[in-house]
PDB file of C-alpha atoms and ligand atoms in Angstrom:
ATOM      1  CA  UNK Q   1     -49.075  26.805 -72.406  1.00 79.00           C
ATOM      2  CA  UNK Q   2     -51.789  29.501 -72.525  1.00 94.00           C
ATOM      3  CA  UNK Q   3     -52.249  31.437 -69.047  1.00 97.00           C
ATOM      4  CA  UNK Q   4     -55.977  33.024 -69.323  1.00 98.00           C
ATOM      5  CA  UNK Q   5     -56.391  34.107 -65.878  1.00 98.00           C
ATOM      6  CA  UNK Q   6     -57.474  38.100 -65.656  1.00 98.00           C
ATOM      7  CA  UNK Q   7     -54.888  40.702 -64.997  1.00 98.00           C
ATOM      8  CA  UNK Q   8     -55.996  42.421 -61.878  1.00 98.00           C
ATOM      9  CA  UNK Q   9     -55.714  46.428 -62.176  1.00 98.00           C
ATOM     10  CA  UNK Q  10     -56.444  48.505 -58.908  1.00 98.00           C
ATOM     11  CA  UNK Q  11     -57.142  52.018 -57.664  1.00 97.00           C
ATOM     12  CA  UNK Q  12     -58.121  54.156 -54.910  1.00 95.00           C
ATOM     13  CA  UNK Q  13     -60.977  55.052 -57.614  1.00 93.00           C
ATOM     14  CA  UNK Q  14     -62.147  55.412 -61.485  1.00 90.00           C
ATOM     15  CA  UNK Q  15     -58.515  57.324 -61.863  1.00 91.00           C
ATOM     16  CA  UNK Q  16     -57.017  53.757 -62.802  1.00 94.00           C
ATOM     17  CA  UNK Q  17     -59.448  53.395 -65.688  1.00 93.00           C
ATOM     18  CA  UNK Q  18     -56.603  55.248 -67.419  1.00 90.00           C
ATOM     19  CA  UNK Q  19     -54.095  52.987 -66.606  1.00 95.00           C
ATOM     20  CA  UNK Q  20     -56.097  50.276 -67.449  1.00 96.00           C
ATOM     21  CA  UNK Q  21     -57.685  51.345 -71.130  1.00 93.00           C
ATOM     22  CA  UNK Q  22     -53.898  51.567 -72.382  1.00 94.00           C
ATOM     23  CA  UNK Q  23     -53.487  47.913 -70.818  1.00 97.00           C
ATOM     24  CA  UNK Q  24     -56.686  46.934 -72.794  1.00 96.00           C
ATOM     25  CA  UNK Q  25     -55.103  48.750 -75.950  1.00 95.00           C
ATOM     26  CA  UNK Q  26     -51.878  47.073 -75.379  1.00 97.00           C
ATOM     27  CA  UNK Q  27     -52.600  43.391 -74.685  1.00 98.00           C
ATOM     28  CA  UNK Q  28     -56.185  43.582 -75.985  1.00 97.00           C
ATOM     29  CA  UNK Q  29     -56.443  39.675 -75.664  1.00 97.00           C
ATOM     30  CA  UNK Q  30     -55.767  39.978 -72.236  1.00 98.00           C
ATOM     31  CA  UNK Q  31     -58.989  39.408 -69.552  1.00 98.00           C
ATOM     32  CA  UNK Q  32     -59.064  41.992 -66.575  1.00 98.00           C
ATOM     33  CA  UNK Q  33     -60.482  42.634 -63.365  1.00 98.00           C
ATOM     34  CA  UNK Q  34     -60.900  46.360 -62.155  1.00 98.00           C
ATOM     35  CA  UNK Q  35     -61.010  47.087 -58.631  1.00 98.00           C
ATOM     36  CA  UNK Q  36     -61.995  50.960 -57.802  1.00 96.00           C
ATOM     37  CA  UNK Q  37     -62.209  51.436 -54.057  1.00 97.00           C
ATOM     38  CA  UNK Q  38     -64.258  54.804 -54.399  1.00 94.00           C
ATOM     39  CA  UNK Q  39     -65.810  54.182 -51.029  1.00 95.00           C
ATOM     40  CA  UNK Q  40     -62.495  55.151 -49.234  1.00 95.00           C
ATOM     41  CA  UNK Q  41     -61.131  57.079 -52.020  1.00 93.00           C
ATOM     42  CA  UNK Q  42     -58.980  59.991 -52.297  1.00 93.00           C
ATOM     43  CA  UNK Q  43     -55.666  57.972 -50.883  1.00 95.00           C
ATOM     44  CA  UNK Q  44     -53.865  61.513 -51.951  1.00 93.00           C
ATOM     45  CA  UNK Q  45     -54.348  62.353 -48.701  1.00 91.00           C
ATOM     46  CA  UNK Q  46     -54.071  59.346 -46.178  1.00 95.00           C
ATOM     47  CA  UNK Q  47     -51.207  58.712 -44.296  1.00 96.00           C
ATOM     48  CA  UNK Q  48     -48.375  56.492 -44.940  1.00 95.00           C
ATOM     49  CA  UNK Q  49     -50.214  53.235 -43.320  1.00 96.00           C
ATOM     50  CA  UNK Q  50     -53.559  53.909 -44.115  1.00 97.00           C
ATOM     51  CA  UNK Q  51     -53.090  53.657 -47.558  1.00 97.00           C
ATOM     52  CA  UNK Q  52     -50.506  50.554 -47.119  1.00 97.00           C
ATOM     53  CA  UNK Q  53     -53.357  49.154 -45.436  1.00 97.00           C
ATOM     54  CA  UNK Q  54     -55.459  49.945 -48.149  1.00 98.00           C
ATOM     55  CA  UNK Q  55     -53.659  48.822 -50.937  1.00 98.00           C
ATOM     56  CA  UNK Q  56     -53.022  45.606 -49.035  1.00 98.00           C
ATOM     57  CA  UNK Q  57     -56.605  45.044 -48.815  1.00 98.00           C
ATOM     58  CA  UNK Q  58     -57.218  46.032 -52.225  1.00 98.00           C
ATOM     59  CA  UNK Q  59     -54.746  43.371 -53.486  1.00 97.00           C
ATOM     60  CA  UNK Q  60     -56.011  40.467 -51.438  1.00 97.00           C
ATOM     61  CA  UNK Q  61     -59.470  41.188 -53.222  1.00 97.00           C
ATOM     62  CA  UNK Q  62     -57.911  41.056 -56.145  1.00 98.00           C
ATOM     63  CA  UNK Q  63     -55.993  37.599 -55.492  1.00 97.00           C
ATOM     64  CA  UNK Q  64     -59.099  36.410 -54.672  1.00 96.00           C
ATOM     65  CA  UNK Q  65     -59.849  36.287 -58.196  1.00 97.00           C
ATOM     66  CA  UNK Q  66     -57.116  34.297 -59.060  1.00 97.00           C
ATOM     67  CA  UNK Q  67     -55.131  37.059 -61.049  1.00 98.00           C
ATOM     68  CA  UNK Q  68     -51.920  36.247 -63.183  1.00 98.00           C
ATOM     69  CA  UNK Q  69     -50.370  39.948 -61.970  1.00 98.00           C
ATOM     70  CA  UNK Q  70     -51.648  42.878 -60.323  1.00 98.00           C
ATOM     71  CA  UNK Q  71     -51.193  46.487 -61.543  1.00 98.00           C
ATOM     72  CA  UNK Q  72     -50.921  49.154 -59.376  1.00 98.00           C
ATOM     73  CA  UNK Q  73     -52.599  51.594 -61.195  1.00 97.00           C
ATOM     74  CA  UNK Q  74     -52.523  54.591 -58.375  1.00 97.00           C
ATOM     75  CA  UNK Q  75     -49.849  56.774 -57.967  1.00 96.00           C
ATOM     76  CA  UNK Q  76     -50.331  57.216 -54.477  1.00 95.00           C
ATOM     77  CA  UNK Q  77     -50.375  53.335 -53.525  1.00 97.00           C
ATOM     78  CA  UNK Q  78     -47.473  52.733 -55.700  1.00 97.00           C
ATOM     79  CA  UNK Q  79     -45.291  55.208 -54.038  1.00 96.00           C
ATOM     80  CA  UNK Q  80     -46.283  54.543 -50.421  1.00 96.00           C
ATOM     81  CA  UNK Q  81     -47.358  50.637 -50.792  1.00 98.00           C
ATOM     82  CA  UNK Q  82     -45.714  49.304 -54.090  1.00 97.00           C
ATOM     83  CA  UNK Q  83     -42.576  47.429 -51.937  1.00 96.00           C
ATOM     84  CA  UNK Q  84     -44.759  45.830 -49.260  1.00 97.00           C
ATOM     85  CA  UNK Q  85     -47.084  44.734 -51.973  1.00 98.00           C
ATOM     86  CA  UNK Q  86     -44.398  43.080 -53.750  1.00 97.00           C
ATOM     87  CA  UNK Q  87     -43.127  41.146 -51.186  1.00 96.00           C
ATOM     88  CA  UNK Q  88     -46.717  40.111 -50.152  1.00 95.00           C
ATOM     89  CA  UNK Q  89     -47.620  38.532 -53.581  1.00 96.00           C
ATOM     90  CA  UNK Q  90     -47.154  35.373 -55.010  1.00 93.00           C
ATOM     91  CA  UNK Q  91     -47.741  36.960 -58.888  1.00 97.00           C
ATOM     92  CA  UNK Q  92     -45.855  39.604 -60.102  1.00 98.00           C
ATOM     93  CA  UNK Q  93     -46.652  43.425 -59.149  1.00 98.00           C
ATOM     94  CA  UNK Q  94     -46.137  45.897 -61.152  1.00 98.00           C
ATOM     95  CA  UNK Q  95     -46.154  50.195 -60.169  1.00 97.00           C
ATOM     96  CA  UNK Q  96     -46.327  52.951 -61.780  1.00 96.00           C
ATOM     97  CA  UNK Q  97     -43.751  55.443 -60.636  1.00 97.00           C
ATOM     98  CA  UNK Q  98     -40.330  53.715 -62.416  1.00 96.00           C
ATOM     99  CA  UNK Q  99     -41.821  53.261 -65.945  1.00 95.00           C
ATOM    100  CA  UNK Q 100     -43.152  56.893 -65.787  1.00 96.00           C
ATOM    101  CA  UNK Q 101     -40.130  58.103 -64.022  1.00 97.00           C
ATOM    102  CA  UNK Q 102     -37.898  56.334 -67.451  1.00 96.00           C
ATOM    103  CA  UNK Q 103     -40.054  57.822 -70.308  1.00 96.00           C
ATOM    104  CA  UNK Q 104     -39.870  61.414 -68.661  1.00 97.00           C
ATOM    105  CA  UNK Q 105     -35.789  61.055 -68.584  1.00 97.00           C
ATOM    106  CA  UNK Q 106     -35.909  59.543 -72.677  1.00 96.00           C
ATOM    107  CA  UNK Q 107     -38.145  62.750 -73.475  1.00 97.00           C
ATOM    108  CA  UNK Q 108     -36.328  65.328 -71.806  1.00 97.00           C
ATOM    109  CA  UNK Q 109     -33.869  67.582 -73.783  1.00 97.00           C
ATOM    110  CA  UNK Q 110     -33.014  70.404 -71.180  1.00 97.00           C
ATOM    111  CA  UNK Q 111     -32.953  68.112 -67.968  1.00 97.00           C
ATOM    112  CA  UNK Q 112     -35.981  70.079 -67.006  1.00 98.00           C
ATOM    113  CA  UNK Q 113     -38.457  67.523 -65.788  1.00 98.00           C
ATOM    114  CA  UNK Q 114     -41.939  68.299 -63.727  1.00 98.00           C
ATOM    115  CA  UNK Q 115     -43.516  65.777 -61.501  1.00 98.00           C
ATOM    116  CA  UNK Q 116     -47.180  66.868 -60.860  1.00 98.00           C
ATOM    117  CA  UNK Q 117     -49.438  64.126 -58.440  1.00 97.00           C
ATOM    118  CA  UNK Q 118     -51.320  64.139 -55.266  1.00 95.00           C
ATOM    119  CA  UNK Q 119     -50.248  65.561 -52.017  1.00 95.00           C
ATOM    120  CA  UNK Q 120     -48.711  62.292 -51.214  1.00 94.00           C
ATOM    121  CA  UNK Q 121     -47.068  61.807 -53.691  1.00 95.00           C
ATOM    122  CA  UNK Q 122     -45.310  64.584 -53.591  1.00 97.00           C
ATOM    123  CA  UNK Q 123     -44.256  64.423 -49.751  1.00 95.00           C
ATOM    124  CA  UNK Q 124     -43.481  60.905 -50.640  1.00 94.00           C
ATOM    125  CA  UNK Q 125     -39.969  61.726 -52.775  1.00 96.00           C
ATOM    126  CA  UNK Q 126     -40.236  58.638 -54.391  1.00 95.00           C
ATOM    127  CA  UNK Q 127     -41.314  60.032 -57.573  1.00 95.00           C
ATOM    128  CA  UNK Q 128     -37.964  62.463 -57.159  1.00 96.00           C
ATOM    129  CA  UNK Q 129     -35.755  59.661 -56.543  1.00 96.00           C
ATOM    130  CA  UNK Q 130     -36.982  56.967 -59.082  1.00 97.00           C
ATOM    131  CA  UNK Q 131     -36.221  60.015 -61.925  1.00 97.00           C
ATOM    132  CA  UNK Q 132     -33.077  61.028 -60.582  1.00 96.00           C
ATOM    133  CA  UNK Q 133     -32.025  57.617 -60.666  1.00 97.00           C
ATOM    134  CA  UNK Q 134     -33.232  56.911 -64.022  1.00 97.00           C
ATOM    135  CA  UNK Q 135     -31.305  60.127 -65.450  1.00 96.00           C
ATOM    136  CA  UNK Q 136     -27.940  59.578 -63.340  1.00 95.00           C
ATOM    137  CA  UNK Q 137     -25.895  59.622 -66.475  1.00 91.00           C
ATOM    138  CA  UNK Q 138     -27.219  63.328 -67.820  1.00 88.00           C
ATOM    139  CA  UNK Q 139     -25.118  65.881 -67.424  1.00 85.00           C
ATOM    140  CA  UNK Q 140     -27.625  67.815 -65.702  1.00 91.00           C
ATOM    141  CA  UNK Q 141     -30.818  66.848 -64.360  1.00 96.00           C
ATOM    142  CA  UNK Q 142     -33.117  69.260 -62.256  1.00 97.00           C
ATOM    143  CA  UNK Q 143     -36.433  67.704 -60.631  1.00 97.00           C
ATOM    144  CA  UNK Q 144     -39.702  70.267 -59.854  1.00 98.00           C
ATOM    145  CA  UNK Q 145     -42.568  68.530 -57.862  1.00 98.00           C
ATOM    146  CA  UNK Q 146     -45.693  70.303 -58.012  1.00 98.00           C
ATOM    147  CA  UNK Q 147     -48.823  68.513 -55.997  1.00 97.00           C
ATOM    148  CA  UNK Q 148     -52.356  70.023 -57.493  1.00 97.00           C
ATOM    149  CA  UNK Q 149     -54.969  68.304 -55.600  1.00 95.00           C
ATOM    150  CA  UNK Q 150     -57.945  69.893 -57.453  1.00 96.00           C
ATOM    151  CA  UNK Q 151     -57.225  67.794 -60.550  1.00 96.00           C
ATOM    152  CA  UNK Q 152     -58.674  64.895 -58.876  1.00 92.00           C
ATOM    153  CA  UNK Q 153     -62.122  66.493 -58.384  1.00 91.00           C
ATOM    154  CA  UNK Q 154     -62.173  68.309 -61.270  1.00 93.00           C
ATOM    155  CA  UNK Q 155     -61.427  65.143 -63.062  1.00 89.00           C
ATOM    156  CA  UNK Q 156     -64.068  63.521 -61.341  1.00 83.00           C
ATOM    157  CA  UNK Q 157     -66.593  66.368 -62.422  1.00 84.00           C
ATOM    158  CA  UNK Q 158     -65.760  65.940 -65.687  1.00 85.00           C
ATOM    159  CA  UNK Q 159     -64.259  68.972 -65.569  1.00 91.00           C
ATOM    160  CA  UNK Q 160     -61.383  68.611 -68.255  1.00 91.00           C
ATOM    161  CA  UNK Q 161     -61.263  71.704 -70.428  1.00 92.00           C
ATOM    162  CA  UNK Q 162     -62.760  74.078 -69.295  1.00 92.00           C
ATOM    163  CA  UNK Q 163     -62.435  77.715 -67.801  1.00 96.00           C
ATOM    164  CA  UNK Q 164     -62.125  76.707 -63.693  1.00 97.00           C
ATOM    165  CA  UNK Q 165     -59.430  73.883 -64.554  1.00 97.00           C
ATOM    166  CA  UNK Q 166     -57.979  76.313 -66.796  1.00 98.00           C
ATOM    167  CA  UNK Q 167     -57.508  78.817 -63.873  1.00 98.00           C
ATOM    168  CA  UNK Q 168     -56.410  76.049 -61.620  1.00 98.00           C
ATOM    169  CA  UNK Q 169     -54.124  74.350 -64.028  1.00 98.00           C
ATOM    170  CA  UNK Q 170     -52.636  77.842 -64.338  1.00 98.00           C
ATOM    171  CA  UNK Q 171     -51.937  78.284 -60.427  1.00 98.00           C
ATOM    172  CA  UNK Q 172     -50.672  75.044 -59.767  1.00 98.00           C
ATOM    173  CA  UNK Q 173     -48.332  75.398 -63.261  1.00 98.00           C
ATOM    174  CA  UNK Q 174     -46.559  78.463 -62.599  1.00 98.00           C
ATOM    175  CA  UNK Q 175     -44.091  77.273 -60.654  1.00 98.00           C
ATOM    176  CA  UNK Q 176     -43.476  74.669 -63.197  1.00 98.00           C
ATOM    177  CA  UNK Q 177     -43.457  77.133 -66.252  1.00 98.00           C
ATOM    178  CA  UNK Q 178     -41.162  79.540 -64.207  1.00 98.00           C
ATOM    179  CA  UNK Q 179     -38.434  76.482 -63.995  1.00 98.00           C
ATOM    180  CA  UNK Q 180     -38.161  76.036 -67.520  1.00 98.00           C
ATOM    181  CA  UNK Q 181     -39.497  72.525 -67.140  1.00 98.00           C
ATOM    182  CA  UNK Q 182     -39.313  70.635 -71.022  1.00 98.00           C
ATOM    183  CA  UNK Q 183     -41.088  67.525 -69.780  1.00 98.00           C
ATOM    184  CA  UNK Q 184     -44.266  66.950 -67.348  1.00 98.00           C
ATOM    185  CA  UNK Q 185     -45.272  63.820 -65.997  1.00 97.00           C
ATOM    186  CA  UNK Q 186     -48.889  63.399 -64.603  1.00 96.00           C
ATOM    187  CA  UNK Q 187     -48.426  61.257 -61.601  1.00 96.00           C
ATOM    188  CA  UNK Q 188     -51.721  61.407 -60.504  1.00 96.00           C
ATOM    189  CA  UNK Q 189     -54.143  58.511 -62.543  1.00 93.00           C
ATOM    190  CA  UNK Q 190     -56.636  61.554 -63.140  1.00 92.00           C
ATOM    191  CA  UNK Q 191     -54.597  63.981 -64.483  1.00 94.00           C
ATOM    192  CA  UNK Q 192     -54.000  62.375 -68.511  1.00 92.00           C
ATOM    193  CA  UNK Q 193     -57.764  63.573 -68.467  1.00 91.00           C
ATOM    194  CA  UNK Q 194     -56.916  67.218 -67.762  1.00 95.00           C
ATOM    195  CA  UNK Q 195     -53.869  66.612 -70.514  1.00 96.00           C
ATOM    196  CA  UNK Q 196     -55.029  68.893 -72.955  1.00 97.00           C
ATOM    197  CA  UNK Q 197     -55.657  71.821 -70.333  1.00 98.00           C
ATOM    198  CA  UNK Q 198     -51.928  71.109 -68.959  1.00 98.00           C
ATOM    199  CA  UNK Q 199     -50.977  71.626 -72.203  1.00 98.00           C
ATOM    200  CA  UNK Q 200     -52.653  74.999 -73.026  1.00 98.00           C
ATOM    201  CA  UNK Q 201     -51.108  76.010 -69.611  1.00 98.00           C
ATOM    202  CA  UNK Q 202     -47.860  74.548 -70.525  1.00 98.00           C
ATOM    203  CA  UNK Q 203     -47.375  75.561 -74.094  1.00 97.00           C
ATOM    204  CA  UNK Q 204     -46.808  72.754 -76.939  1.00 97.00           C
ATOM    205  CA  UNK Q 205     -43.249  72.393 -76.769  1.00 97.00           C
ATOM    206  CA  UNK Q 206     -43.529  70.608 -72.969  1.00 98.00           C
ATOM    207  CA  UNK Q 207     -43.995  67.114 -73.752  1.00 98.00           C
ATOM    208  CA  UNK Q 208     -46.885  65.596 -71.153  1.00 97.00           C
ATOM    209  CA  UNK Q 209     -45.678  61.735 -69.963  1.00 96.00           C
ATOM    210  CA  UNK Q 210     -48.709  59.347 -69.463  1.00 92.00           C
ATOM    211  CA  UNK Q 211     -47.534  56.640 -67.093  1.00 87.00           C
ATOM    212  CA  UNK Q 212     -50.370  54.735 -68.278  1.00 92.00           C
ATOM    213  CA  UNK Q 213     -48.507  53.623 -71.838  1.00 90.00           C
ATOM    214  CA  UNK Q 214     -45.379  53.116 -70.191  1.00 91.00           C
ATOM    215  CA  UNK Q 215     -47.003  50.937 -67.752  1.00 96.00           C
ATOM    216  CA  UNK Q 216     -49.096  48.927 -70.439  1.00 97.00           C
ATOM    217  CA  UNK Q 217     -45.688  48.003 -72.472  1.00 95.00           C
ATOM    218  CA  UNK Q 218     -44.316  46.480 -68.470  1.00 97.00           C
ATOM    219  CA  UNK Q 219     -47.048  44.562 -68.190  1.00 98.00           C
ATOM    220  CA  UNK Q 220     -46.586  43.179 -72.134  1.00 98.00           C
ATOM    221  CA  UNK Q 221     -42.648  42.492 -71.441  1.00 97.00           C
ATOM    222  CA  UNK Q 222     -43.266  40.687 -67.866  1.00 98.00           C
ATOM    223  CA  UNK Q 223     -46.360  38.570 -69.844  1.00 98.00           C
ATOM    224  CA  UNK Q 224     -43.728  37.143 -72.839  1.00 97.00           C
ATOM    225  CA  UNK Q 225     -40.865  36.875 -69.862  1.00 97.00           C
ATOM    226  CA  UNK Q 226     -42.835  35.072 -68.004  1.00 96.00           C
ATOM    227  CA  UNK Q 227     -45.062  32.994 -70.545  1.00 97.00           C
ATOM    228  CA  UNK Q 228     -48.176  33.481 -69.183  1.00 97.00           C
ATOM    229  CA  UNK Q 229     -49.634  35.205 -72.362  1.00 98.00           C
ATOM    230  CA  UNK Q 230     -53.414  34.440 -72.865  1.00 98.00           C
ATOM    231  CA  UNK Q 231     -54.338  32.660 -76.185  1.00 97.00           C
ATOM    232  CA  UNK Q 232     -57.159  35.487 -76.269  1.00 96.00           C
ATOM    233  CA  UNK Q 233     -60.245  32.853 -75.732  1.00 95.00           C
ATOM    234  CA  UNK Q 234     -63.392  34.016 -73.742  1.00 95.00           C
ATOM    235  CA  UNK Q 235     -61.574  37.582 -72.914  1.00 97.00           C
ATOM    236  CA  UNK Q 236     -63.286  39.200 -70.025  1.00 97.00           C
ATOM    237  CA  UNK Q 237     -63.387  42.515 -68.491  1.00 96.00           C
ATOM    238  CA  UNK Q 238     -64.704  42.764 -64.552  1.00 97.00           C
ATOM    239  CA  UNK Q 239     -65.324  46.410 -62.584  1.00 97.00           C
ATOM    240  CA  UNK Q 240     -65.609  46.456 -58.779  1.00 98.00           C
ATOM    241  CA  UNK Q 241     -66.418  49.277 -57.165  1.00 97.00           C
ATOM    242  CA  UNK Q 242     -66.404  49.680 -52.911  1.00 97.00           C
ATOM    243  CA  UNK Q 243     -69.182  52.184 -53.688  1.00 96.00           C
ATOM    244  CA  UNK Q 244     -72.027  52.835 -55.722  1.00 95.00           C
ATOM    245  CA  UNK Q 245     -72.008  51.034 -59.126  1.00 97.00           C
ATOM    246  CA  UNK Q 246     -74.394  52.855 -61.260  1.00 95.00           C
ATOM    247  CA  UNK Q 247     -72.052  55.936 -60.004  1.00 91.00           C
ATOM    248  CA  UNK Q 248     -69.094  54.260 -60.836  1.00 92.00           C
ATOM    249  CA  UNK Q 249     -70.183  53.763 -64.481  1.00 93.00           C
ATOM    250  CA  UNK Q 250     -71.652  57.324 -65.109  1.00 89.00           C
ATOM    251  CA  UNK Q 251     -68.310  58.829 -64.032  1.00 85.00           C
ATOM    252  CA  UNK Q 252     -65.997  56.082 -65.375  1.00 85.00           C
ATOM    253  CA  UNK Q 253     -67.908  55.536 -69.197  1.00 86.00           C
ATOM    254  CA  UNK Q 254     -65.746  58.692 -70.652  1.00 79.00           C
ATOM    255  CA  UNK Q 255     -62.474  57.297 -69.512  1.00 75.00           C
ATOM    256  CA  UNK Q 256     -63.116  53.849 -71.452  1.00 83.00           C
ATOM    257  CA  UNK Q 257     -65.832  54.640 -73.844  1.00 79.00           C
ATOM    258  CA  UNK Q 258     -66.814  51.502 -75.901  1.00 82.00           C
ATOM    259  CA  UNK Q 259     -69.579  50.454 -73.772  1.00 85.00           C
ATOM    260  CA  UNK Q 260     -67.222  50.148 -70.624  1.00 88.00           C
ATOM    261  CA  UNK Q 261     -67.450  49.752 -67.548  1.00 90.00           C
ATOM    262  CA  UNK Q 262     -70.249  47.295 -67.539  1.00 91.00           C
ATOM    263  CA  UNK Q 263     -71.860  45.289 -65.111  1.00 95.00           C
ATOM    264  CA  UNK Q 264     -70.042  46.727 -62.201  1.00 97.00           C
ATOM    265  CA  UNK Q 265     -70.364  45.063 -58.959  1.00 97.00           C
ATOM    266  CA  UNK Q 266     -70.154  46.148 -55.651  1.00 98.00           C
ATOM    267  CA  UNK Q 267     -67.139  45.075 -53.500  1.00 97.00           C
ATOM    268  CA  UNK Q 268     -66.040  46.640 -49.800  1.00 93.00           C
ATOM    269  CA  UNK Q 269     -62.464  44.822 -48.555  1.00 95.00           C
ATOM    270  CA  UNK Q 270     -61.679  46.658 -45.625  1.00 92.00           C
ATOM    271  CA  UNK Q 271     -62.936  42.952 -44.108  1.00 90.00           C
ATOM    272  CA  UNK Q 272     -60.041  41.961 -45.158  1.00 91.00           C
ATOM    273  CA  UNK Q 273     -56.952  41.333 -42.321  1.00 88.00           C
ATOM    274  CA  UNK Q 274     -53.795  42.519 -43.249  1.00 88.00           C
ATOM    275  CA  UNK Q 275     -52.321  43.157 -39.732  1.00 86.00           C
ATOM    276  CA  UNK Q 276     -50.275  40.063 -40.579  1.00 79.00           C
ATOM    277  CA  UNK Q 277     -48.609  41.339 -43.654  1.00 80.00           C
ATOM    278  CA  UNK Q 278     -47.236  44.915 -42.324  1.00 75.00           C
TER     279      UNK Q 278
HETATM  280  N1  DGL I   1     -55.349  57.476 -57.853  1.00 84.86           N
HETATM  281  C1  DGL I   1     -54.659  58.552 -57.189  1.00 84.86           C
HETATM  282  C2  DGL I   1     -53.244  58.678 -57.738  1.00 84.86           C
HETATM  283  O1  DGL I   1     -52.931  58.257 -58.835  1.00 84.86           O
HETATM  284  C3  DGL I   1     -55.392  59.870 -57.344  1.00 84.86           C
HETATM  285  C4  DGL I   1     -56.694  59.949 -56.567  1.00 84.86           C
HETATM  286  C5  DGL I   1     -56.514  59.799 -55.068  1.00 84.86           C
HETATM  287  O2  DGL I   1     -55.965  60.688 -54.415  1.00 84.86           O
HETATM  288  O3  DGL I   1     -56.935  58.764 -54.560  1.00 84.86           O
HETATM  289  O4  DGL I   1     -52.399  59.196 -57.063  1.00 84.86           O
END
């Protein structure tokens, strides 16, 4: 039988909008509920609880709207949070480091690869790990983890190609170019926006991995496992934002386009008590 309740996507902000508009191209007859929590946003560069906490919080919202599976669409919460999520939740959570961590090991051809995310990401080594382990049988696989925190904002600014992320993209990059890196992923939600700078930085031959489709084509496979595919009737997308909505749209209606986000709502969870669950 049809299963039409939403798939619940979260964030620490409009990053996830990324995630979640190759979700919408993937399983298009899927409903969804965005949560952003721009109110408490960046998680780059919380601590190890605080954004456990968060995340925690951020799901219960979402379960709250009786979701069929929750995405993690942030890096940051899926490295630090993604396990204690999973064994809080009674649908199935899904992350974003593993499926990003596989493609970047199929694309590679020198065992070269370059991790770029948030601060936290980066001290987190779970990125690292999740490649290593998904290259164990190459001959030779060397890891590079670069974290370039301006991204975010200039993301956020709408600066995506422009001369100042062009100068940043090339300071954070070096390293990267100097390692002989084939293969980049952008770990960070915002940084698929900056893709094209990366690129110009990079050169064309250095193959950019968007978790975002890799994560869409999870969420497809654990839909048919699990037979809780929609039957595409009254399809419905929801935004929440912990801060300002008419902010939220005016930053977020370039990542989506079509007319999207609309009718944002306002939504603050830290109410929510998770000292239970940790
Ligand atoms: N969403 C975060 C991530 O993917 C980036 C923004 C933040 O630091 O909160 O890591």
């Amino acid at each position: 039988m049809a299963d039409n309740r939403p798939i619940g996507v979260f964030d620490s902000g409009i990053g996830g909008l990324t995630v979640l508009r190759e979700i919408i191209a993937t399983v298009p007859n899927e409903s969804t509920v965005y949560f952003g929590d721009d109110g408490r946003a960046p998680y780059g560069t919380k601590s190890h609880s605080t954004i456990i906490n968060y995340s925690l919080q951020d799901m219960m919202f979402l379960q709250k709207q009786d979701v069929k599976m929750i995405v993690i669409a942030c890096n940051t919460a899926s490295t630090h949070a993604y396990k204690t999520l999973a064994k809080c939740s009674n649908v199935p959570v899904v992350e974003v480091v593993v499926p990003g961590a596989r493609a970047a090991v199929e694309a590679t051809k020198n065992g070269r690869i370059g991790i770029i995310a948030t601060n936290a990401t980066v001290s987190s080594g779970v990125y690292e790990s999740a490649v290593k382990e998904a290259g164990k049988n190459l001959p030779s696989l060397e890891v590079y983890s670069q974290a370039c925190p301006l991204f975010v904002s200039l993301a956020e600014e709408g600066w995506w190609d422009d001369e100042v992320a062009l100068l940043t993209a090339k300071r954070y990059l070096a390293p990267l170019k100097e390692a002989g890196v084939d293969t980049v992923v952008l770990a960070c939600t915002h940084y698929p926006l900056l893709a094209n700078t990366i690129s110009k930085v990079m050169g064309p031959d250095v193959k950019l991995i968007n978790s975002g489709i890799a994560v869409a084509s999870v969420v497809k496979d654990i839909l048919v496992k699990n037979d809780i595919e929609s039957d595409g009737t009254n399809v419905t997308r929801s935004f929440y934002t912990s801060d300002d909505p008419s902010r939220f749209e005016a930053v977020a209606s370039p990542f989506l386009g079509r007319g999207l986000p609309a009718g944002t709502k306002k939504q603050v969870v830290d109410k929510y008590d998770v000292s239970g669950l940790v």
